[in-house]
mmCIF file of C-alpha atoms and ligand atoms in Angstrom:
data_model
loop_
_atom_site.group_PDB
_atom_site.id
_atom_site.type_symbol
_atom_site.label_atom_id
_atom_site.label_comp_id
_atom_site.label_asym_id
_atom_site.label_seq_id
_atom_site.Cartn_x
_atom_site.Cartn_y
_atom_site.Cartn_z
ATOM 1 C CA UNK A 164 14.388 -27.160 -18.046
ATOM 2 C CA UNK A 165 11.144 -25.324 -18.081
ATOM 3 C CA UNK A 166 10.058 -27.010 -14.769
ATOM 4 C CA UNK A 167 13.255 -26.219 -13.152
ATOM 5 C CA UNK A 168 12.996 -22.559 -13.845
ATOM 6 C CA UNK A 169 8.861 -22.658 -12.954
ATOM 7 C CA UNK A 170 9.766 -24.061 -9.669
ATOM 8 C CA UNK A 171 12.344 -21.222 -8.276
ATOM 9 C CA UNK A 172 11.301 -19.859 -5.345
ATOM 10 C CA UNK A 173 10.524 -15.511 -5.281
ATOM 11 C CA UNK A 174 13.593 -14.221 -4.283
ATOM 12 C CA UNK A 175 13.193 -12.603 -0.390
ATOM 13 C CA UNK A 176 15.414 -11.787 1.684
ATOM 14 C CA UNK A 177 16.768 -14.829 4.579
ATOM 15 C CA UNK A 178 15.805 -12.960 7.663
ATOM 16 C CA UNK A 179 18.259 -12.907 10.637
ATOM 17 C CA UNK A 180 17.587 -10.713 13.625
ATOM 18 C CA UNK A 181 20.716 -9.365 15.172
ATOM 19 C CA UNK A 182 20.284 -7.771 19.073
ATOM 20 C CA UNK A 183 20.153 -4.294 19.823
ATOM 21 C CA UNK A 184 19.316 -3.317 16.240
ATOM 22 C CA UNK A 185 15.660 -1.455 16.332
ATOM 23 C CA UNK A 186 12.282 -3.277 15.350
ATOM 24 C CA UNK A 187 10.948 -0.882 12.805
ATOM 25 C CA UNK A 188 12.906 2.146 10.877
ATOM 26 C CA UNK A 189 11.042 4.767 9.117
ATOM 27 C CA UNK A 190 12.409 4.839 4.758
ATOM 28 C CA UNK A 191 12.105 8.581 3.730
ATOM 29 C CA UNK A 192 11.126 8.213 0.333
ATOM 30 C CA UNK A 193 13.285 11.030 -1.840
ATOM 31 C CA UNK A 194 12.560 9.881 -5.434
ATOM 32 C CA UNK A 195 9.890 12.176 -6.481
ATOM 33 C CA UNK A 196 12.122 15.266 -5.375
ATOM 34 C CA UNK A 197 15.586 14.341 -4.999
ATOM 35 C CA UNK A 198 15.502 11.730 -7.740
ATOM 36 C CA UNK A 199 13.702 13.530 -10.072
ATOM 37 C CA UNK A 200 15.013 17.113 -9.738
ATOM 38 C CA UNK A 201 18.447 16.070 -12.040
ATOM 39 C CA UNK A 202 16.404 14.624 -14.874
ATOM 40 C CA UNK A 203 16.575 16.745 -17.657
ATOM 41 C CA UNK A 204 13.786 14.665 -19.207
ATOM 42 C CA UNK A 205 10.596 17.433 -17.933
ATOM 43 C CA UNK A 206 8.804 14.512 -16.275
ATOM 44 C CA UNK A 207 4.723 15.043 -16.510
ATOM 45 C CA UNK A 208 2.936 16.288 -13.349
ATOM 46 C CA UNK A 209 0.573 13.708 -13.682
ATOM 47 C CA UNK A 210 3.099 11.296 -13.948
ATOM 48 C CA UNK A 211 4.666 12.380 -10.956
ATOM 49 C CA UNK A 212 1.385 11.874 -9.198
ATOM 50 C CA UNK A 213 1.064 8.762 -10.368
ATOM 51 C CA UNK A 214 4.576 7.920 -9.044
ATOM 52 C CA UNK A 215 3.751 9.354 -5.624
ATOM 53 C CA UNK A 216 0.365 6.980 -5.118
ATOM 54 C CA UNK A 217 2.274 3.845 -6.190
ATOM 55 C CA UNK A 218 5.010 4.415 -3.511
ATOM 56 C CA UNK A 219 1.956 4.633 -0.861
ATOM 57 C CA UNK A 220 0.405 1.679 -2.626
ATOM 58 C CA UNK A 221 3.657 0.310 -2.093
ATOM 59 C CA UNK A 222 3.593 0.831 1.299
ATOM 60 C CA UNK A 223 5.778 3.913 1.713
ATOM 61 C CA UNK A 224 4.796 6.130 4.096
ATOM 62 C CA UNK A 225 7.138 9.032 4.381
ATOM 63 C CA UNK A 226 7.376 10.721 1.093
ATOM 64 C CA UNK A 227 9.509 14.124 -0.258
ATOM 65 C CA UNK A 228 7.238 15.258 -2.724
ATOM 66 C CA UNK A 229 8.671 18.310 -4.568
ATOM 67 C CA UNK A 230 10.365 21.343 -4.006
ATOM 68 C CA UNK A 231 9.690 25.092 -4.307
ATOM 69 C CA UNK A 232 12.869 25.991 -5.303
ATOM 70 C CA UNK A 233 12.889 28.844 -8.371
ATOM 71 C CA UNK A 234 11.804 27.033 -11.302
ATOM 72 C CA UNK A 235 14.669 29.102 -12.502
ATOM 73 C CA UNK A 236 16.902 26.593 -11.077
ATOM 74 C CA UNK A 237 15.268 23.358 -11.245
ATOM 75 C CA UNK A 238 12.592 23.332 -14.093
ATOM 76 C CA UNK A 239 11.460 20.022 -13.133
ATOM 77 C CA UNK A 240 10.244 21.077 -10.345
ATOM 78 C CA UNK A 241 7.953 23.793 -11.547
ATOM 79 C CA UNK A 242 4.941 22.484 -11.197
ATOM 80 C CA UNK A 243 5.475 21.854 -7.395
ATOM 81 C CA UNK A 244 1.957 23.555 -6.695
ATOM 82 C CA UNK A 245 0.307 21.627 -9.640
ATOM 83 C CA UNK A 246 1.406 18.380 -7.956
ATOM 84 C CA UNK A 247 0.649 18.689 -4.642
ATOM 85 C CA UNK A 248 -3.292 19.902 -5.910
ATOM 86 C CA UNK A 249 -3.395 17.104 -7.967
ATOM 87 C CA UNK A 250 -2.204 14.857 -5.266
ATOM 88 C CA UNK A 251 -4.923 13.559 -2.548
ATOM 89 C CA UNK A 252 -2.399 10.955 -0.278
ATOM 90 C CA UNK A 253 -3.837 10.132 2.849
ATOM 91 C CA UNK A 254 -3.653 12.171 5.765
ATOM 92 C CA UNK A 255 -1.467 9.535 7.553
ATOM 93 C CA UNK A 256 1.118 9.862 5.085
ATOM 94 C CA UNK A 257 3.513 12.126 5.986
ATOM 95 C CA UNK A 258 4.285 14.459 3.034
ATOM 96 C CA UNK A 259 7.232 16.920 3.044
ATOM 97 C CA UNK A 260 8.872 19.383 0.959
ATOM 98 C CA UNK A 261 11.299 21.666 0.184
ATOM 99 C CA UNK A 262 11.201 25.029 0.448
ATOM 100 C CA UNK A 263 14.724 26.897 0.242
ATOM 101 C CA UNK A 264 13.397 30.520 1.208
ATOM 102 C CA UNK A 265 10.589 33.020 2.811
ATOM 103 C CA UNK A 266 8.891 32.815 -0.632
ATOM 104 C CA UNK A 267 9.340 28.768 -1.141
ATOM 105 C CA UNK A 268 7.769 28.646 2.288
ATOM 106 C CA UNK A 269 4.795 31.244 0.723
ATOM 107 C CA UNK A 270 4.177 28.815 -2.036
ATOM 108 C CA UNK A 271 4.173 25.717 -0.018
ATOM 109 C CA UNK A 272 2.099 26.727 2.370
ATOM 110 C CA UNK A 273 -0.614 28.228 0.053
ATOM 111 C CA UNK A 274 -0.329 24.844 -1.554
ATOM 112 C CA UNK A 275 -1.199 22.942 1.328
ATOM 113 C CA UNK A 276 2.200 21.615 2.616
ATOM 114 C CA UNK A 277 2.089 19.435 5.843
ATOM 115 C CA UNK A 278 5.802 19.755 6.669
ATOM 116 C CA UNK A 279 8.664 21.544 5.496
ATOM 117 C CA UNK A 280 12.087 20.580 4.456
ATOM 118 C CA UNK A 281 15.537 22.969 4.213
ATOM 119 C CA UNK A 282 18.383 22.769 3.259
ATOM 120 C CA UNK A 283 22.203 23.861 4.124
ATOM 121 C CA UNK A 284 25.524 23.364 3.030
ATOM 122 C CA UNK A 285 28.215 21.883 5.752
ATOM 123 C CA UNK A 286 31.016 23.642 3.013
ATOM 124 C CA UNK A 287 31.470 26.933 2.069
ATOM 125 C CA UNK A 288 32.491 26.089 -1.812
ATOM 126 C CA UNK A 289 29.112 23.794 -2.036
ATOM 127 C CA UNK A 290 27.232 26.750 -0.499
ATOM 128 C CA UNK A 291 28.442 29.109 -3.356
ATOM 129 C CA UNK A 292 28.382 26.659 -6.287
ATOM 130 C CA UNK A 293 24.766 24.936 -5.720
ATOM 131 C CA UNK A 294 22.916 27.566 -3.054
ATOM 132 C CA UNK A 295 24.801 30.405 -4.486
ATOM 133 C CA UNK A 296 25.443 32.026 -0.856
ATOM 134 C CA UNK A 297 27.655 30.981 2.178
ATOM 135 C CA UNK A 298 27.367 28.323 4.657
ATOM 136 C CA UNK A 299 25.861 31.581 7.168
ATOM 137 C CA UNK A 300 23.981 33.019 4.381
ATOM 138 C CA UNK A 301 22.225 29.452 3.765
ATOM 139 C CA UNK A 302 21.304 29.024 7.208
ATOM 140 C CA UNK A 303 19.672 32.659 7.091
ATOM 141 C CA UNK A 304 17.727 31.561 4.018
ATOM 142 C CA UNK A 305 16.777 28.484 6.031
ATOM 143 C CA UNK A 306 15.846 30.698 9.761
ATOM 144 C CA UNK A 307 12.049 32.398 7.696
ATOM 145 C CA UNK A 308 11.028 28.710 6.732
ATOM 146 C CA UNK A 309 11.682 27.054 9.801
ATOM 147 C CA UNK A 310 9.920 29.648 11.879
ATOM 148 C CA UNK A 311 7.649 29.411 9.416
ATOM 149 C CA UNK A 312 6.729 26.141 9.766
ATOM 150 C CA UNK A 313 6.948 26.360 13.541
ATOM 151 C CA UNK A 314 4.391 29.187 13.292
ATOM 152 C CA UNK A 315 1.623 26.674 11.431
ATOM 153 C CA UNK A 316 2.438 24.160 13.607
ATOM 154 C CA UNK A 317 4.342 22.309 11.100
ATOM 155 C CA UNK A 318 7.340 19.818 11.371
ATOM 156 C CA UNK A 319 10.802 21.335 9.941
ATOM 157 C CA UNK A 320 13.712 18.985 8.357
ATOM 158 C CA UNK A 321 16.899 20.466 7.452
ATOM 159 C CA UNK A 322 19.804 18.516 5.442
ATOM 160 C CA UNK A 323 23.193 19.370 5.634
ATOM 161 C CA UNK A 324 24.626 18.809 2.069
ATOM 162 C CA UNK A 325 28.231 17.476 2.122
ATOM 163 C CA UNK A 326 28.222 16.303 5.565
ATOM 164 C CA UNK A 327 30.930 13.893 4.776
ATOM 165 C CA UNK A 328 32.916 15.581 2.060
ATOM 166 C CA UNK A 329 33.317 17.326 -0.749
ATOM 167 C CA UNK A 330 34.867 17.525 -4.514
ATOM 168 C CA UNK A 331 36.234 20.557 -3.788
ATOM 169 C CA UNK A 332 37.420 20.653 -0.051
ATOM 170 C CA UNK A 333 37.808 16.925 0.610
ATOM 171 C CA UNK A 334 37.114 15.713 3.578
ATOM 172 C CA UNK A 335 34.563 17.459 5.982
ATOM 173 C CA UNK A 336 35.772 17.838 9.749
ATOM 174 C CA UNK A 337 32.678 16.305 12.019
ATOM 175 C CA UNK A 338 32.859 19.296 14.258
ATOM 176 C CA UNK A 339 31.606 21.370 11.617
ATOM 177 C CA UNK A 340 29.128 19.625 10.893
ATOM 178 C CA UNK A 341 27.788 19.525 13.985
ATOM 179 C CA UNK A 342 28.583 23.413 14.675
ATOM 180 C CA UNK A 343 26.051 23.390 11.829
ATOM 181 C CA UNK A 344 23.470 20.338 13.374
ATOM 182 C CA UNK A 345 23.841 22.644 17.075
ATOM 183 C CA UNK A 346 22.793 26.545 14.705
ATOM 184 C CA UNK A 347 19.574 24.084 12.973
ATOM 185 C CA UNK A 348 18.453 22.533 16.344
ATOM 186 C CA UNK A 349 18.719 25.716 18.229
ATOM 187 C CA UNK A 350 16.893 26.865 14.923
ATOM 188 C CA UNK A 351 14.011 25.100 16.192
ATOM 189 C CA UNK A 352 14.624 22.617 13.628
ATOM 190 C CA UNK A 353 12.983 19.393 14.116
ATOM 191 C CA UNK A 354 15.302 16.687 13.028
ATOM 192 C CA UNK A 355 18.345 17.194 10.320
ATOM 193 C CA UNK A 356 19.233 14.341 7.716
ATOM 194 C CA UNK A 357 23.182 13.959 7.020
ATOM 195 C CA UNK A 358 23.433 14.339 3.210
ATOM 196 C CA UNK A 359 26.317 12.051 1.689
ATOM 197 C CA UNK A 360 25.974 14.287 -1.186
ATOM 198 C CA UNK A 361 28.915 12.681 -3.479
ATOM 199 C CA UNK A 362 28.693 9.401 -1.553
ATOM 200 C CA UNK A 363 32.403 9.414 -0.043
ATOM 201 C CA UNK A 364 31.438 8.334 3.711
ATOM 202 C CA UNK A 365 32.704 5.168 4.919
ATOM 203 C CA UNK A 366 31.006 3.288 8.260
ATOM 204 C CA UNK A 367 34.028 4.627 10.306
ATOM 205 C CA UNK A 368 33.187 7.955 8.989
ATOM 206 C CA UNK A 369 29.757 7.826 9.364
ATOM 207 C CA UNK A 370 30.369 6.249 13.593
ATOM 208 C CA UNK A 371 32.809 9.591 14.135
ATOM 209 C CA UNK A 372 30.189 11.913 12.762
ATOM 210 C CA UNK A 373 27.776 10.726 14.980
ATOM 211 C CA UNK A 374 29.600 10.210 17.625
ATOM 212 C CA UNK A 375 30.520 13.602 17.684
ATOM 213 C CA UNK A 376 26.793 14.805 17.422
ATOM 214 C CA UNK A 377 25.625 12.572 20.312
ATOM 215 C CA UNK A 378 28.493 14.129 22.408
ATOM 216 C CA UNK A 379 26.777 17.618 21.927
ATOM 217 C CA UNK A 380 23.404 15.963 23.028
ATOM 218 C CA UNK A 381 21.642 15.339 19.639
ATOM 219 C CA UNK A 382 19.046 12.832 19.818
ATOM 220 C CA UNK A 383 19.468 9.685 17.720
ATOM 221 C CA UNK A 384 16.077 10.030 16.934
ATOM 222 C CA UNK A 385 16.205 13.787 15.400
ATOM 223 C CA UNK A 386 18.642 12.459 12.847
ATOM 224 C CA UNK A 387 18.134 10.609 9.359
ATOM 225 C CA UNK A 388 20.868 9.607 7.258
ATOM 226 C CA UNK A 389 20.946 10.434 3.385
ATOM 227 C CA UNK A 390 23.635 8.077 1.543
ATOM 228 C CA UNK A 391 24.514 7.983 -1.981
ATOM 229 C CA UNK A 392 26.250 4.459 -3.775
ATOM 230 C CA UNK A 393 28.652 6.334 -5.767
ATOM 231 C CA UNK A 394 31.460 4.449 -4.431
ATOM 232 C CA UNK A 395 29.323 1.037 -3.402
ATOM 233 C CA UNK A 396 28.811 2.279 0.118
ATOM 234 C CA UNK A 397 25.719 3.093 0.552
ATOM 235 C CA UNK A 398 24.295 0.046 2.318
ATOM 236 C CA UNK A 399 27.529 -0.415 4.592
ATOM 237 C CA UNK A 400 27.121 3.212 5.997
ATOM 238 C CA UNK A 401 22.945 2.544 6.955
ATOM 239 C CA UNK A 402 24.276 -0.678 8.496
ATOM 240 C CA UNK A 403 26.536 1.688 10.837
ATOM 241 C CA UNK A 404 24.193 4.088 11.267
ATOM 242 C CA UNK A 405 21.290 1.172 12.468
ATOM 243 C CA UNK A 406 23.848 -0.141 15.237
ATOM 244 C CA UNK A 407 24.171 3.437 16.187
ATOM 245 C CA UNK A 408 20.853 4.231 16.664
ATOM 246 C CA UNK A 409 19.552 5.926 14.132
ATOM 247 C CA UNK A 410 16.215 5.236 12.736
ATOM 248 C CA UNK A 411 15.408 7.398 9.809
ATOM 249 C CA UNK A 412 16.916 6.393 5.855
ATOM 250 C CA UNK A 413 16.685 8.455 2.951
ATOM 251 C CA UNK A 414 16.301 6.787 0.001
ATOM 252 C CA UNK A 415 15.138 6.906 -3.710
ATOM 253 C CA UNK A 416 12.807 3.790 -4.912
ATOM 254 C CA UNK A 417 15.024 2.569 -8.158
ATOM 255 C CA UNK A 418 18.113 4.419 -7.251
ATOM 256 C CA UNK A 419 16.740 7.703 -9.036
ATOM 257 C CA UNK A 420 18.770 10.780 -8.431
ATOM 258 C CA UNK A 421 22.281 12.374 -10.147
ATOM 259 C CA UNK A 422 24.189 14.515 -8.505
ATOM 260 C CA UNK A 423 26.142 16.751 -11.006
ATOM 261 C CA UNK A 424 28.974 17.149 -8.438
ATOM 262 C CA UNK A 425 29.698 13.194 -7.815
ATOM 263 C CA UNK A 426 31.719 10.888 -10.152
ATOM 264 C CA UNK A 427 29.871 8.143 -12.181
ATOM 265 C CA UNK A 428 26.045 8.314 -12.435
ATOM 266 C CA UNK A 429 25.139 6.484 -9.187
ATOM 267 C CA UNK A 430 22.834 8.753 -6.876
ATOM 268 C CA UNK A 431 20.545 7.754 -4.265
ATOM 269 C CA UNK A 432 21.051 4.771 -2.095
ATOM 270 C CA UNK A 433 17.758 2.918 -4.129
ATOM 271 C CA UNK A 434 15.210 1.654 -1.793
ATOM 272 C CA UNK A 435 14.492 -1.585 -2.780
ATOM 273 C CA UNK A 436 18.104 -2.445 -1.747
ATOM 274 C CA UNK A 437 17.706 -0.784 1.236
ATOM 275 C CA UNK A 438 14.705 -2.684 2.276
ATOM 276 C CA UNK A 439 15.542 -5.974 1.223
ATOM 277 C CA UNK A 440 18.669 -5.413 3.768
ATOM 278 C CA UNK A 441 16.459 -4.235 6.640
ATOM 279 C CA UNK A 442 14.040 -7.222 5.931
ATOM 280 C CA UNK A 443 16.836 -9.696 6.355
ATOM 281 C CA UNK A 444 17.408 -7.951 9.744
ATOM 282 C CA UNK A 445 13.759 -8.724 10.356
ATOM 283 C CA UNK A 446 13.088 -5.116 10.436
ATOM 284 C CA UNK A 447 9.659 -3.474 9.848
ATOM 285 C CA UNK A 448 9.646 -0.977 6.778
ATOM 286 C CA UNK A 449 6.265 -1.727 5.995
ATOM 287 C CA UNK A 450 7.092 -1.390 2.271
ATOM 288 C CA UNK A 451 6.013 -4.243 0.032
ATOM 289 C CA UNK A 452 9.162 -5.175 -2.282
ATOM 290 C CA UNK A 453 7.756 -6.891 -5.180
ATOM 291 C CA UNK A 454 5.357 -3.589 -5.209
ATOM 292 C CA UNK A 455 8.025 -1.154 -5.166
ATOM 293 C CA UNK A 456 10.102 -2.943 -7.896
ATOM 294 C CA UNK A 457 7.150 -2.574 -9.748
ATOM 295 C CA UNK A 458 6.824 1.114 -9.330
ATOM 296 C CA UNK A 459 10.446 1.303 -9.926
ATOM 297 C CA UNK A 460 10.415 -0.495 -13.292
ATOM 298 C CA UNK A 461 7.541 1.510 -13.969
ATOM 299 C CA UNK A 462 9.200 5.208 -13.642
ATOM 300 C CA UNK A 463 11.864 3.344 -15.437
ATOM 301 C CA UNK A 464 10.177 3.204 -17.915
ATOM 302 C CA UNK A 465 8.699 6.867 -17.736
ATOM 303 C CA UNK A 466 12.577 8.337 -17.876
ATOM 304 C CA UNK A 467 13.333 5.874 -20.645
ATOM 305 C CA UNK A 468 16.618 4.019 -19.087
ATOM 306 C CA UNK A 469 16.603 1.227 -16.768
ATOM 307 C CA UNK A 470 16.784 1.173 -13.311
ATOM 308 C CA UNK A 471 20.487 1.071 -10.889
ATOM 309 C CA UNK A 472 19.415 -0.345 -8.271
ATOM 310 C CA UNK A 473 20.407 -4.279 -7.546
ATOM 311 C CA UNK A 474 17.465 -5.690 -6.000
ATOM 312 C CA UNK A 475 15.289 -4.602 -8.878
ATOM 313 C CA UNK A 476 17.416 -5.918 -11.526
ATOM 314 C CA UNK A 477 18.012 -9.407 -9.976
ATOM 315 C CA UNK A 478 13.648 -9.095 -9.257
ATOM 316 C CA UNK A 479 13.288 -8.103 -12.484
ATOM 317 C CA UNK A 480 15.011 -11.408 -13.803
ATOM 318 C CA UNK A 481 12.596 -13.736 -12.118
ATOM 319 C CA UNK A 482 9.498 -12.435 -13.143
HETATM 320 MG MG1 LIG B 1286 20.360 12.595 -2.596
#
């Protein structure tokens, strides 16, 4: 039996090129901020440093580092200035982060930040129980850090949480979302990523949103898409988003992330699933799988519970 189990192949993914569908896609790495910002386990800078270089190692090359949100709000992410002085990445890599106000934008750019991330609510109950504002009032917060960055000659990205719907409001009607996409670009915004913040978009969802955006002339290529798998459809919305057009994916390597608003504990799309799907597509990521599993099962370990996401359980069996 022993030589039947030594002689199974790695698992890869069967790669099968469909037409139209794009060559390479960039994966927007969200663990280290997104995925980490809902542990309540106070995760050790240099750990999170450690994190961030094996996701390059790994091949990642777009990575949301931190945040400089109030570590009032999200302890976690205290030590957002620590980590980025800690952290030498190389200059190719590009490295963004959050920065919710005038004096998140002070601390990340006295701490060196190359591009700067905001974020906005697309309901008004979200905007009051997470930003504590209004939808307006979130997108005034969000006005000092994009001109901000535009000022330095930095690159702005603004997600709209609850693009597709919320727990309190339902459903979320496409033409306010991109009422919302239209204030960001004319913002000066440079691209926006659709936050499935609870993880309720379906594909047909997710074709009527953008639809409606690329009928008010957004670009396909200022938008990224930023799924969760609460209810298993993660991976079915990037698929409609890819025949779309779009090119940028937000995802967490291992799944990381709660949200406290979504049922279940499912967060972020995980990574390694969403790379072993592009790579059966014969699409670029660049990311080395076995590598990123490893990193996964690593942080895994950190946090001290094992890891959602499918592809690096059924890796995790072979090896
Ligand atoms: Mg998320």
């Amino acid at each position: 039996m022993t030589s039947d189990i030594a002689a199974t192949r790695r698992p890869a993914p069967h790669v099968h090129r469909r037409p139209g569908l794009p060559a390479a896609v960039r994966v927007y790495e969200v663990g280290p901020r997104d995925g980490l910002q809902a542990e309540t386990t106070v995760v050790p800078t240099s750990a999170k440093a450690e994190f961030c270089r094996r996701l390059v190692a790994a091949g990642v090359t777009e990575l949301e580092l931190t945040s400089f949100v109030s570590p009032r709000w999200i302890p976690q992410l205290a030590d957002a200035g620590e980590l980025l002085a800690e952290l030498e990445l190389p200059g190719d890599i590009r490295q963004v982060v959050l920065a919710p106000n005038r004096r998140g934008l002070d601390r990340a750019l006295a701490a060196g930040a190359t591009e700067l991330a905001v974020f906005v609510s697309a309901t008004e109950t979200f905007a009051d129980k997470n930003l504590h504002t209004t939808v307006d009032g979130a997108l005034d917060s969000a006005r000092p850090v994009v001109d901000g960055a535009g000022a330095h000659g930095l690159a702005s990205r603004a997600y709209i949480s609850m693009a597709f719907g919320d727990p309190w409001e339902g459903a979320v009607d496409t033409g306010t979302v991109a009422d919302i996409a239209e204030r960001l670009f004319d913002m000066g915004v440079d691209s926006i990523s659709l936050g499935d913040t609870i993880g309720v978009a379906t594909p047909g969802h997710v074709h009527d949103l953008l639809d409606t955006l690329f009928a008010r002339g957004v670009r396909p290529e200022s938008v990224a898409v930023h799924f969760h798998d609460t209810y298993g459809q993660a991976l079915a919305n990037v698929y409609a988003a890819l025949t779309a057009g779009i090119t940028e994916f937000d995802s967490a390597a291992g799944g990381l992330g709660r949200c406290p608003y979504a049922a279940g504990a499912t967060g972020n799309l995980a990574t390694e699933d969403l790379v072993w799907m592009l790579h059966g597509l014969g699409i670029t990521t660049g990311i080395d799988l076995d590598a990123l599993t490893a990193t996964s099962r690593w942080m895994a370990g950190v946090l001290g519970r094992p890891s959602p996401s499918r592809v690096v359980t059924a890796l995790a069996s072979t090896s």
